[in-house]
mmCIF file of C-alpha atoms and ligand atoms in Angstrom:
data_model
loop_
_atom_site.group_PDB
_atom_site.id
_atom_site.type_symbol
_atom_site.label_atom_id
_atom_site.label_comp_id
_atom_site.label_asym_id
_atom_site.label_seq_id
_atom_site.Cartn_x
_atom_site.Cartn_y
_atom_site.Cartn_z
ATOM 1 C CA MET A 11 -81.036 77.808 49.344
ATOM 2 C CA HIS A 12 -77.895 76.236 47.908
ATOM 3 C CA MET A 13 -75.451 77.962 45.612
ATOM 4 C CA ILE A 14 -73.634 76.122 42.842
ATOM 5 C CA ILE A 15 -70.589 78.040 41.618
ATOM 6 C CA GLY A 16 -69.597 76.977 38.106
ATOM 7 C CA PRO A 17 -72.161 75.601 35.617
ATOM 8 C CA GLY A 18 -69.752 73.067 34.034
ATOM 9 C CA ALA A 19 -69.927 69.265 34.058
ATOM 10 C CA VAL A 20 -69.953 68.785 37.845
ATOM 11 C CA GLY A 21 -72.023 71.922 38.536
ATOM 12 C CA THR A 22 -74.682 70.824 36.043
ATOM 13 C CA VAL A 23 -74.873 67.304 37.514
ATOM 14 C CA LEU A 24 -75.129 68.541 41.123
ATOM 15 C CA THR A 25 -77.720 71.169 40.141
ATOM 16 C CA ALA A 26 -79.869 68.555 38.402
ATOM 17 C CA PHE A 27 -79.794 66.060 41.296
ATOM 18 C CA LEU A 28 -80.321 68.738 43.965
ATOM 19 C CA ARG A 29 -83.323 70.135 42.099
ATOM 20 C CA HIS A 30 -84.565 66.575 41.529
ATOM 21 C CA ALA A 31 -84.403 66.134 45.320
ATOM 22 C CA GLY A 32 -86.591 69.239 45.681
ATOM 23 C CA GLU A 33 -83.853 71.536 46.977
ATOM 24 C CA PRO A 34 -83.763 75.238 46.065
ATOM 25 C CA VAL A 35 -80.673 76.108 44.049
ATOM 26 C CA ARG A 36 -79.095 79.258 42.675
ATOM 27 C CA LEU A 37 -76.418 79.024 39.978
ATOM 28 C CA ARG A 38 -73.514 81.431 40.347
ATOM 29 C CA VAL A 39 -72.198 82.076 36.854
ATOM 30 C CA ARG A 40 -69.743 84.453 35.239
ATOM 31 C CA GLU A 41 -71.002 87.544 33.452
ATOM 32 C CA GLU A 42 -69.563 86.294 30.141
ATOM 33 C CA ASP A 43 -71.429 82.953 30.410
ATOM 34 C CA VAL A 44 -74.900 84.434 31.022
ATOM 35 C CA GLN A 45 -75.880 84.667 27.362
ATOM 36 C CA ASP A 46 -74.956 81.047 26.580
ATOM 37 C CA LEU A 47 -76.888 79.814 29.606
ATOM 38 C CA GLN A 48 -80.003 81.845 28.857
ATOM 39 C CA GLY A 49 -80.767 79.645 25.815
ATOM 40 C CA SER A 50 -81.807 76.617 27.874
ATOM 41 C CA SER A 51 -84.970 76.423 29.970
ATOM 42 C CA HIS A 52 -83.934 73.297 31.863
ATOM 43 C CA VAL A 53 -80.979 71.377 33.235
ATOM 44 C CA LEU A 54 -80.442 67.926 31.717
ATOM 45 C CA VAL A 55 -78.201 65.047 32.723
ATOM 46 C CA ASP A 56 -77.974 61.984 30.491
ATOM 47 C CA ARG A 57 -77.038 58.739 32.121
ATOM 48 C CA VAL A 58 -75.094 56.368 29.946
ATOM 49 C CA ARG A 59 -76.016 53.252 31.929
ATOM 50 C CA GLY A 60 -79.544 52.837 30.628
ATOM 51 C CA ARG A 61 -81.163 54.994 33.324
ATOM 52 C CA PRO A 62 -83.587 57.749 32.289
ATOM 53 C CA PRO A 63 -82.103 61.251 32.090
ATOM 54 C CA VAL A 64 -82.595 63.726 34.930
ATOM 55 C CA ARG A 65 -84.386 66.818 33.640
ATOM 56 C CA VAL A 66 -85.332 69.738 35.895
ATOM 57 C CA ALA A 67 -86.344 73.355 35.426
ATOM 58 C CA LYS A 68 -83.417 75.750 35.229
ATOM 59 C CA PRO A 69 -82.799 77.397 38.604
ATOM 60 C CA PRO A 70 -82.294 81.142 38.987
ATOM 61 C CA MET A 71 -78.861 82.409 37.991
ATOM 62 C CA SER A 72 -76.767 85.142 39.530
ATOM 63 C CA THR A 73 -73.434 86.769 38.795
ATOM 64 C CA GLN A 74 -73.054 87.828 42.455
ATOM 65 C CA THR A 75 -71.518 85.828 45.301
ATOM 66 C CA ASP A 76 -74.053 86.806 47.948
ATOM 67 C CA PHE A 77 -74.313 84.304 50.834
ATOM 68 C CA ASP A 78 -77.479 85.794 52.350
ATOM 69 C CA GLY A 79 -79.790 82.862 53.099
ATOM 70 C CA VAL A 80 -77.354 80.422 51.464
ATOM 71 C CA GLU A 81 -76.914 77.186 53.444
ATOM 72 C CA THR A 82 -74.441 75.419 51.167
ATOM 73 C CA VAL A 83 -71.999 76.666 48.566
ATOM 74 C CA PHE A 84 -70.825 73.984 46.131
ATOM 75 C CA ILE A 85 -67.649 75.159 44.374
ATOM 76 C CA CYS A 86 -67.614 73.397 40.989
ATOM 77 C CA VAL A 87 -64.866 75.226 39.117
ATOM 78 C CA LYS A 88 -61.426 73.938 38.180
ATOM 79 C CA HIS A 89 -58.316 74.773 40.161
ATOM 80 C CA PRO A 90 -57.029 77.565 37.888
ATOM 81 C CA ASP A 91 -60.334 79.424 38.532
ATOM 82 C CA LEU A 92 -60.458 78.861 42.301
ATOM 83 C CA PRO A 93 -58.521 82.014 43.307
ATOM 84 C CA ALA A 94 -61.002 84.253 41.423
ATOM 85 C CA VAL A 95 -63.931 82.446 43.073
ATOM 86 C CA LEU A 96 -62.465 82.939 46.560
ATOM 87 C CA ASP A 97 -61.632 86.592 45.832
ATOM 88 C CA ALA A 98 -65.365 87.191 45.314
ATOM 89 C CA PHE A 99 -66.320 85.677 48.708
ATOM 90 C CA PRO A 100 -67.320 88.044 51.515
ATOM 91 C CA ALA A 101 -64.551 88.495 54.122
ATOM 92 C CA ASP A 102 -66.800 86.977 56.807
ATOM 93 C CA ILE A 103 -68.591 83.837 55.736
ATOM 94 C CA PRO A 104 -71.841 83.479 57.714
ATOM 95 C CA ASP A 105 -71.739 80.803 60.394
ATOM 96 C CA THR A 106 -74.814 79.213 58.819
ATOM 97 C CA THR A 107 -73.091 78.682 55.457
ATOM 98 C CA THR A 108 -71.084 75.544 54.634
ATOM 99 C CA ILE A 109 -68.530 75.665 51.837
ATOM 100 C CA VAL A 110 -68.317 72.448 49.828
ATOM 101 C CA PRO A 111 -65.319 72.368 47.481
ATOM 102 C CA CYS A 112 -65.901 69.748 44.755
ATOM 103 C CA LEU A 113 -62.525 70.127 43.046
ATOM 104 C CA ASN A 114 -60.181 67.225 42.418
ATOM 105 C CA GLY A 115 -57.384 66.555 44.888
ATOM 106 C CA VAL A 116 -56.958 67.704 48.472
ATOM 107 C CA GLY A 117 -55.624 71.249 47.994
ATOM 108 C CA ALA A 118 -58.855 73.250 47.585
ATOM 109 C CA ALA A 119 -60.197 72.590 51.099
ATOM 110 C CA GLN A 120 -56.802 73.449 52.598
ATOM 111 C CA ARG A 121 -56.698 76.748 50.693
ATOM 112 C CA ILE A 122 -60.233 77.696 51.771
ATOM 113 C CA ARG A 123 -59.548 76.871 55.435
ATOM 114 C CA GLN A 124 -56.346 78.947 55.366
ATOM 115 C CA ARG A 125 -58.041 81.900 53.704
ATOM 116 C CA PHE A 126 -61.275 81.796 55.766
ATOM 117 C CA PRO A 127 -60.284 80.404 59.172
ATOM 118 C CA GLY A 128 -63.256 79.240 61.211
ATOM 119 C CA SER A 129 -65.500 78.732 58.178
ATOM 120 C CA HIS A 130 -67.399 75.452 57.804
ATOM 121 C CA VAL A 131 -65.725 73.487 55.027
ATOM 122 C CA ALA A 132 -66.982 70.048 53.966
ATOM 123 C CA PRO A 133 -64.907 68.667 51.076
ATOM 124 C CA LEU A 134 -66.807 66.647 48.476
ATOM 125 C CA THR A 135 -65.005 64.061 46.339
ATOM 126 C CA VAL A 136 -66.661 63.533 42.978
ATOM 127 C CA MET A 137 -66.561 59.813 42.170
ATOM 128 C CA PHE A 138 -68.521 60.027 38.917
ATOM 129 C CA ASN A 139 -67.224 60.938 35.491
ATOM 130 C CA ALA A 140 -69.172 63.603 33.625
ATOM 131 C CA GLN A 141 -68.839 65.670 30.484
ATOM 132 C CA LEU A 142 -70.642 68.851 29.543
ATOM 133 C CA LEU A 143 -72.294 68.393 26.141
ATOM 134 C CA GLU A 144 -73.771 71.898 25.876
ATOM 135 C CA PRO A 145 -74.735 74.603 28.408
ATOM 136 C CA LEU A 146 -76.572 72.952 31.339
ATOM 137 C CA HIS A 147 -76.603 69.568 29.571
ATOM 138 C CA ALA A 148 -74.172 66.991 30.942
ATOM 139 C CA ARG A 149 -73.623 63.287 30.510
ATOM 140 C CA ILE A 150 -72.556 60.939 33.282
ATOM 141 C CA SER A 151 -70.643 57.885 32.117
ATOM 142 C CA THR A 152 -70.385 56.178 35.538
ATOM 143 C CA LYS A 153 -72.594 55.620 38.581
ATOM 144 C CA PRO A 154 -73.499 58.970 40.134
ATOM 145 C CA ASN A 155 -71.909 59.022 43.561
ATOM 146 C CA VAL A 156 -69.931 61.410 45.754
ATOM 147 C CA LEU A 157 -68.156 61.284 49.110
ATOM 148 C CA ILE A 158 -68.611 64.089 51.648
ATOM 149 C CA ASN A 159 -66.210 64.613 54.534
ATOM 150 C CA SER A 160 -68.668 65.898 57.124
ATOM 151 C CA ASP A 161 -70.855 64.846 60.057
ATOM 152 C CA ASP A 162 -73.599 67.279 59.064
ATOM 153 C CA LYS A 163 -76.679 65.075 58.622
ATOM 154 C CA ALA A 164 -78.597 67.778 56.746
ATOM 155 C CA LEU A 165 -75.786 68.140 54.237
ATOM 156 C CA LEU A 166 -75.354 64.382 53.861
ATOM 157 C CA GLY A 167 -79.080 64.017 53.218
ATOM 158 C CA LEU A 168 -79.454 66.884 50.722
ATOM 159 C CA PHE A 169 -79.605 64.692 47.631
ATOM 160 C CA GLY A 170 -82.307 62.519 49.196
ATOM 161 C CA THR A 171 -83.663 59.907 46.800
ATOM 162 C CA SER A 172 -82.602 61.814 43.688
ATOM 163 C CA GLY A 173 -80.398 58.936 42.534
ATOM 164 C CA LEU A 174 -77.099 60.572 43.456
ATOM 165 C CA GLN A 175 -75.513 58.484 46.180
ATOM 166 C CA VAL A 176 -73.732 60.262 49.005
ATOM 167 C CA GLN A 177 -71.266 58.416 51.193
ATOM 168 C CA ARG A 178 -69.967 59.957 54.391
ATOM 169 C CA VAL A 179 -66.199 59.912 54.959
ATOM 170 C CA HIS A 180 -64.262 60.987 58.034
ATOM 171 C CA ASP A 181 -60.867 62.067 56.726
ATOM 172 C CA GLU A 182 -58.853 62.731 53.575
ATOM 173 C CA ALA A 183 -58.092 59.042 52.906
ATOM 174 C CA ALA A 184 -60.692 58.738 50.132
ATOM 175 C CA ALA A 185 -59.610 62.038 48.547
ATOM 176 C CA TRP A 186 -55.980 60.874 48.480
ATOM 177 C CA GLY A 187 -57.118 57.517 47.036
ATOM 178 C CA LYS A 188 -59.041 59.326 44.301
ATOM 179 C CA LEU A 189 -55.998 61.522 43.638
ATOM 180 C CA LEU A 190 -53.903 58.379 43.157
ATOM 181 C CA ILE A 191 -56.348 57.029 40.580
ATOM 182 C CA ASN A 192 -56.437 60.476 38.949
ATOM 183 C CA LEU A 193 -52.708 60.158 38.220
ATOM 184 C CA ALA A 194 -54.095 58.391 35.127
ATOM 185 C CA ASN A 195 -55.427 61.777 33.958
ATOM 186 C CA GLY A 196 -51.975 63.066 32.978
ATOM 187 C CA ILE A 197 -51.319 59.834 31.073
ATOM 188 C CA CYS A 198 -54.615 60.182 29.182
ATOM 189 C CA ALA A 199 -53.916 63.856 28.458
ATOM 190 C CA LEU A 200 -50.422 63.240 27.067
ATOM 191 C CA THR A 201 -51.528 60.320 24.882
ATOM 192 C CA ASP A 202 -55.077 61.571 24.105
ATOM 193 C CA THR A 203 -56.571 58.319 25.396
ATOM 194 C CA THR A 204 -59.418 57.093 27.615
ATOM 195 C CA PHE A 205 -59.405 55.459 31.076
ATOM 196 C CA HIS A 206 -60.020 52.159 29.264
ATOM 197 C CA ASP A 207 -56.814 52.660 27.241
ATOM 198 C CA VAL A 208 -54.757 53.275 30.391
ATOM 199 C CA LEU A 209 -56.062 50.101 32.021
ATOM 200 C CA ALA A 210 -55.970 47.908 28.893
ATOM 201 C CA ASN A 211 -52.770 48.992 27.114
ATOM 202 C CA PRO A 212 -49.716 47.278 28.690
ATOM 203 C CA ASP A 213 -47.406 50.284 28.098
ATOM 204 C CA LEU A 214 -49.864 52.755 29.647
ATOM 205 C CA ARG A 215 -50.550 50.362 32.540
ATOM 206 C CA ALA A 216 -46.801 50.191 33.193
ATOM 207 C CA VAL A 217 -46.614 54.002 33.244
ATOM 208 C CA PHE A 218 -49.579 54.134 35.645
ATOM 209 C CA VAL A 219 -47.869 51.640 37.974
ATOM 210 C CA THR A 220 -44.650 53.718 37.923
ATOM 211 C CA LEU A 221 -46.591 56.851 38.937
ATOM 212 C CA LEU A 222 -48.533 54.946 41.595
ATOM 213 C CA ASP A 223 -45.408 53.316 43.055
ATOM 214 C CA GLU A 224 -43.832 56.736 43.575
ATOM 215 C CA ALA A 225 -47.009 58.313 44.908
ATOM 216 C CA THR A 226 -47.825 55.554 47.398
ATOM 217 C CA THR A 227 -44.203 55.651 48.673
ATOM 218 C CA VAL A 228 -44.622 59.391 49.258
ATOM 219 C CA LEU A 229 -47.946 58.952 51.061
ATOM 220 C CA ASP A 230 -46.591 56.099 53.201
ATOM 221 C CA LYS A 231 -43.560 58.196 54.177
ATOM 222 C CA SER A 232 -45.713 61.208 55.025
ATOM 223 C CA ALA A 233 -48.124 59.004 57.012
ATOM 224 C CA ALA A 234 -51.063 60.271 54.917
ATOM 225 C CA ARG A 235 -53.755 57.602 54.864
ATOM 226 C CA TYR A 236 -55.227 56.715 51.494
ATOM 227 C CA HIS A 237 -58.098 54.499 50.528
ATOM 228 C CA LEU A 238 -58.252 53.516 46.867
ATOM 229 C CA PRO A 239 -61.745 53.729 45.312
ATOM 230 C CA VAL A 240 -61.086 50.328 43.713
ATOM 231 C CA GLY A 241 -61.714 48.811 47.155
ATOM 232 C CA MET A 242 -58.429 46.954 47.694
ATOM 233 C CA PRO A 243 -55.005 47.740 49.146
ATOM 234 C CA TYR A 244 -52.442 49.167 46.718
ATOM 235 C CA GLN A 245 -50.262 46.051 46.575
ATOM 236 C CA ALA A 246 -53.257 43.965 45.456
ATOM 237 C CA TYR A 247 -54.280 46.597 42.890
ATOM 238 C CA ARG A 248 -50.663 46.739 41.672
ATOM 239 C CA LYS A 249 -50.711 42.984 41.125
ATOM 240 C CA LEU A 250 -53.915 43.323 39.143
ATOM 241 C CA LEU A 251 -52.352 46.052 36.987
ATOM 242 C CA THR A 252 -49.100 44.196 36.385
ATOM 243 C CA HIS A 253 -50.252 40.586 36.090
ATOM 244 C CA GLY A 254 -54.028 40.743 35.707
ATOM 245 C CA GLY A 255 -54.363 41.527 31.994
ATOM 246 C CA ASN A 256 -57.459 43.684 31.561
ATOM 247 C CA GLY A 257 -58.645 42.856 35.097
ATOM 248 C CA ALA A 258 -58.272 46.436 36.338
ATOM 249 C CA TRP A 259 -60.498 47.627 33.512
ATOM 250 C CA TRP A 260 -63.235 45.077 34.300
ATOM 251 C CA LEU A 261 -63.044 46.058 37.950
ATOM 252 C CA GLU A 262 -63.624 49.738 37.089
ATOM 253 C CA LYS A 263 -66.385 48.817 34.661
ATOM 254 C CA TYR A 264 -68.359 46.791 37.185
ATOM 255 C CA ARG A 265 -67.520 48.734 40.346
ATOM 256 C CA HIS A 266 -67.948 52.273 39.025
ATOM 257 C CA GLY A 267 -69.758 51.687 35.769
ATOM 258 C CA LEU A 268 -66.945 53.198 33.708
ATOM 259 C CA THR A 269 -67.617 52.946 29.986
ATOM 260 C CA LYS A 270 -65.065 52.579 27.198
ATOM 261 C CA SER A 271 -65.636 56.176 26.160
ATOM 262 C CA SER A 272 -64.998 57.660 29.654
ATOM 263 C CA TYR A 273 -62.066 60.034 29.635
ATOM 264 C CA PRO A 274 -60.795 62.605 32.120
ATOM 265 C CA SER A 275 -61.557 66.258 31.440
ATOM 266 C CA MET A 276 -57.794 66.916 31.329
ATOM 267 C CA VAL A 277 -57.884 65.413 27.829
ATOM 268 C CA ALA A 278 -60.523 67.958 26.769
ATOM 269 C CA ASP A 279 -58.646 70.784 28.520
ATOM 270 C CA LEU A 280 -55.470 70.054 26.595
ATOM 271 C CA ARG A 281 -57.350 69.718 23.297
ATOM 272 C CA ALA A 282 -59.039 73.064 23.934
ATOM 273 C CA GLY A 283 -55.797 74.818 24.975
ATOM 274 C CA ARG A 284 -57.038 75.385 28.551
ATOM 275 C CA PRO A 285 -54.775 75.130 31.621
ATOM 276 C CA THR A 286 -55.051 71.719 33.283
ATOM 277 C CA GLU A 287 -55.189 70.620 36.930
ATOM 278 C CA ILE A 288 -51.919 68.630 36.711
ATOM 279 C CA ASP A 289 -50.360 70.734 39.521
ATOM 280 C CA GLU A 290 -53.108 69.587 41.912
ATOM 281 C CA LEU A 291 -52.709 65.893 40.968
ATOM 282 C CA GLY A 292 -49.169 64.759 40.058
ATOM 283 C CA GLY A 293 -47.867 68.135 41.252
ATOM 284 C CA GLU A 294 -49.306 67.486 44.729
ATOM 285 C CA ILE A 295 -47.313 64.213 44.894
ATOM 286 C CA VAL A 296 -44.128 65.961 43.746
ATOM 287 C CA ARG A 297 -44.521 68.709 46.394
ATOM 288 C CA LEU A 298 -45.235 66.219 49.166
ATOM 289 C CA GLY A 299 -42.304 64.054 47.979
ATOM 290 C CA GLN A 300 -39.987 67.055 48.331
ATOM 291 C CA LEU A 301 -41.294 67.674 51.846
ATOM 292 C CA VAL A 302 -40.704 64.118 53.034
ATOM 293 C CA GLY A 303 -37.543 63.461 50.998
ATOM 294 C CA VAL A 304 -38.913 60.901 48.528
ATOM 295 C CA PRO A 305 -37.828 61.382 44.883
ATOM 296 C CA THR A 306 -40.674 61.462 42.344
ATOM 297 C CA PRO A 307 -38.947 61.685 38.943
ATOM 298 C CA ALA A 308 -41.739 60.061 36.916
ATOM 299 C CA ASN A 309 -44.513 62.218 38.367
ATOM 300 C CA ALA A 310 -42.331 65.335 37.981
ATOM 301 C CA ARG A 311 -41.705 64.418 34.334
ATOM 302 C CA VAL A 312 -45.413 63.947 33.625
ATOM 303 C CA VAL A 313 -46.196 67.317 35.255
ATOM 304 C CA LYS A 314 -43.485 68.953 33.133
ATOM 305 C CA MET A 315 -44.690 67.278 29.924
ATOM 306 C CA VAL A 316 -48.313 68.290 30.544
ATOM 307 C CA HIS A 317 -47.208 71.898 31.113
ATOM 308 C CA ALA A 318 -45.190 71.754 27.881
ATOM 309 C CA ALA A 319 -48.272 70.449 26.053
ATOM 310 C CA GLU A 320 -50.397 73.258 27.590
ATOM 311 C CA ALA A 321 -47.931 75.782 26.150
ATOM 312 C CA ALA A 322 -47.829 74.201 22.670
ATOM 313 C CA PRO A 323 -50.232 75.693 20.085
ATOM 314 C CA HIS A 324 -51.192 72.225 18.781
ATOM 315 C CA PRO A 325 -49.907 69.547 21.176
ATOM 316 C CA THR A 326 -49.234 66.232 19.436
ATOM 317 C CA PRO A 327 -50.371 63.178 21.440
ATOM 318 C CA MET A 328 -47.532 60.807 22.359
ATOM 319 C CA SER A 329 -47.703 57.096 21.651
ATOM 320 C CA ALA A 330 -48.028 54.769 24.646
ATOM 321 C CA ARG A 331 -44.559 53.340 23.945
ATOM 322 C CA ASP A 332 -42.943 56.802 23.707
ATOM 323 C CA LEU A 333 -44.451 57.829 27.034
ATOM 324 C CA ARG A 334 -43.233 54.633 28.676
ATOM 325 C CA ASP A 335 -39.736 55.188 27.244
ATOM 326 C CA ALA A 336 -39.747 58.829 28.366
ATOM 327 C CA LEU A 337 -40.341 57.753 31.974
ATOM 328 C CA ALA A 338 -37.998 54.754 31.944
HETATM 329 N N1 LIG B 5 -66.052 66.256 35.217
HETATM 330 C C1 LIG B 5 -65.769 65.213 35.957
HETATM 331 O O1 LIG B 5 -66.111 64.070 35.619
HETATM 332 C C2 LIG B 5 -65.050 65.352 37.275
HETATM 333 C C3 LIG B 5 -64.857 64.210 38.050
HETATM 334 C C4 LIG B 5 -64.169 64.319 39.267
HETATM 335 C C5 LIG B 5 -63.735 65.556 39.688
HETATM 336 N N2 LIG B 5 -63.937 66.659 38.900
HETATM 337 C C6 LIG B 5 -63.419 67.935 39.389
HETATM 338 O O2 LIG B 5 -64.476 68.869 39.568
HETATM 339 C C7 LIG B 5 -64.008 70.200 39.304
HETATM 340 C C8 LIG B 5 -64.907 70.838 38.228
HETATM 341 O O3 LIG B 5 -64.744 70.070 37.047
HETATM 342 P P1 LIG B 5 -65.717 70.176 35.788
HETATM 343 O O4 LIG B 5 -65.418 68.991 34.933
HETATM 344 O O5 LIG B 5 -67.110 70.444 36.206
HETATM 345 O O6 LIG B 5 -65.125 71.490 35.083
HETATM 346 P P2 LIG B 5 -65.810 72.373 33.941
HETATM 347 O O7 LIG B 5 -66.736 71.533 33.136
HETATM 348 O O8 LIG B 5 -64.705 73.099 33.257
HETATM 349 O O9 LIG B 5 -66.702 73.391 34.768
HETATM 350 C C9 LIG B 5 -66.210 74.490 35.458
HETATM 351 C C10 LIG B 5 -67.203 75.596 35.270
HETATM 352 O O10 LIG B 5 -66.890 76.662 36.156
HETATM 353 C C11 LIG B 5 -67.076 77.879 35.432
HETATM 354 N N3 LIG B 5 -66.356 78.933 36.132
HETATM 355 C C12 LIG B 5 -65.041 79.183 36.149
HETATM 356 N N4 LIG B 5 -64.777 80.243 36.949
HETATM 357 C C13 LIG B 5 -65.957 80.656 37.447
HETATM 358 C C14 LIG B 5 -66.343 81.711 38.329
HETATM 359 N N5 LIG B 5 -65.449 82.549 38.833
HETATM 360 N N6 LIG B 5 -67.655 81.843 38.630
HETATM 361 C C15 LIG B 5 -68.583 80.992 38.100
HETATM 362 N N7 LIG B 5 -68.277 79.991 37.246
HETATM 363 C C16 LIG B 5 -66.974 79.825 36.939
HETATM 364 C C17 LIG B 5 -66.553 77.532 34.062
HETATM 365 O O11 LIG B 5 -66.963 78.460 33.105
HETATM 366 P P3 LIG B 5 -66.173 78.528 31.689
HETATM 367 O O12 LIG B 5 -66.488 77.279 30.959
HETATM 368 O O13 LIG B 5 -66.735 79.746 31.058
HETATM 369 O O14 LIG B 5 -64.711 78.643 32.003
HETATM 370 C C18 LIG B 5 -67.198 76.169 33.855
HETATM 371 O O15 LIG B 5 -68.538 76.311 33.438
HETATM 372 C C19 LIG B 5 -62.548 70.026 38.849
HETATM 373 O O16 LIG B 5 -61.665 70.205 39.924
HETATM 374 C C20 LIG B 5 -62.494 68.593 38.384
HETATM 375 O O17 LIG B 5 -61.194 68.015 38.456
HETATM 376 C C21 LIG B 5 -64.581 66.578 37.714
#
């Protein structure tokens, strides 16, 4: 039995593909969400790229974090909710249970290992982009694939031939690479734009390059390896962003199947007045920069501006030019 904690966009997608692969799943939900979730009899994932949807029967739900007989625990909540999730864990995690944090960035696995030393933790990096349309109904706007940092063959094979591709990774390099690309999320949130806008608008591309220049300098100084999901070294990707017109967009479109309407959930979080994960993306770069003595003024400014927007009752999106000027 596998437990999915958090029936949001990622939790719904993983539930659907696991069930499609014939795996038994239990959804761990919050008391206050039970009523909303009871309305649907199935879990549905639409695929934007012309593939048929994945539709499976709704698995049993529980409001308890009980690891009895649970092989794998997929944590699919956002960072602000992680402490509450971990507070509900038993003090001793059974040796037969593997914890799979699916949150953005690299911080969640570190926090779990610190809090539950000796537990089996296998970080999963979500490479797809998904939105929740209604309870237990999500839409994927890219190819469905994930990376898992583990040698556990059973875990790596869980999704079988369901259509969700699993790639095995051996260190945090891919997670850092994904974090670098996710620095675009703060840009999208502040300007209320899509990934396409960031890669096609010259002002937003320039902002992205500024954030990436700082972040890669920090990672190089701290000797943290990173592997960009775009499949090329940073200097080549930088050239594409600065001199390649819309080339970076076409690369994303064909490599990951990104569509023009794909946007990071940080945009939706800000619109809905929810706290964002900016501290675990740009904030992670700022913290590491302080540790290794590399200044990160542009990333720090974006983190500060996103927090200011979180606190505003009705945040007004900035123009691309204004954001570029603010970071100049
Ligand atoms: N969506 C994507 O395309 C994508 C891509 C890459 C990485 N990620 C990462 O994946 C993580 C999850 O993102 P998401 O988009 O799936 O977020 P989401 O749609 O907001 O889903 C999170 C879900 O967790 C629920 N939840 C919160 N606390 C809980 C608790 N204590 N017990 C049970 N359920 C709880 C939330 O319920 P409420 O709605 O009631 O709060 C919500 O249903 C994030 O770190 C995100 O950055 C997402």
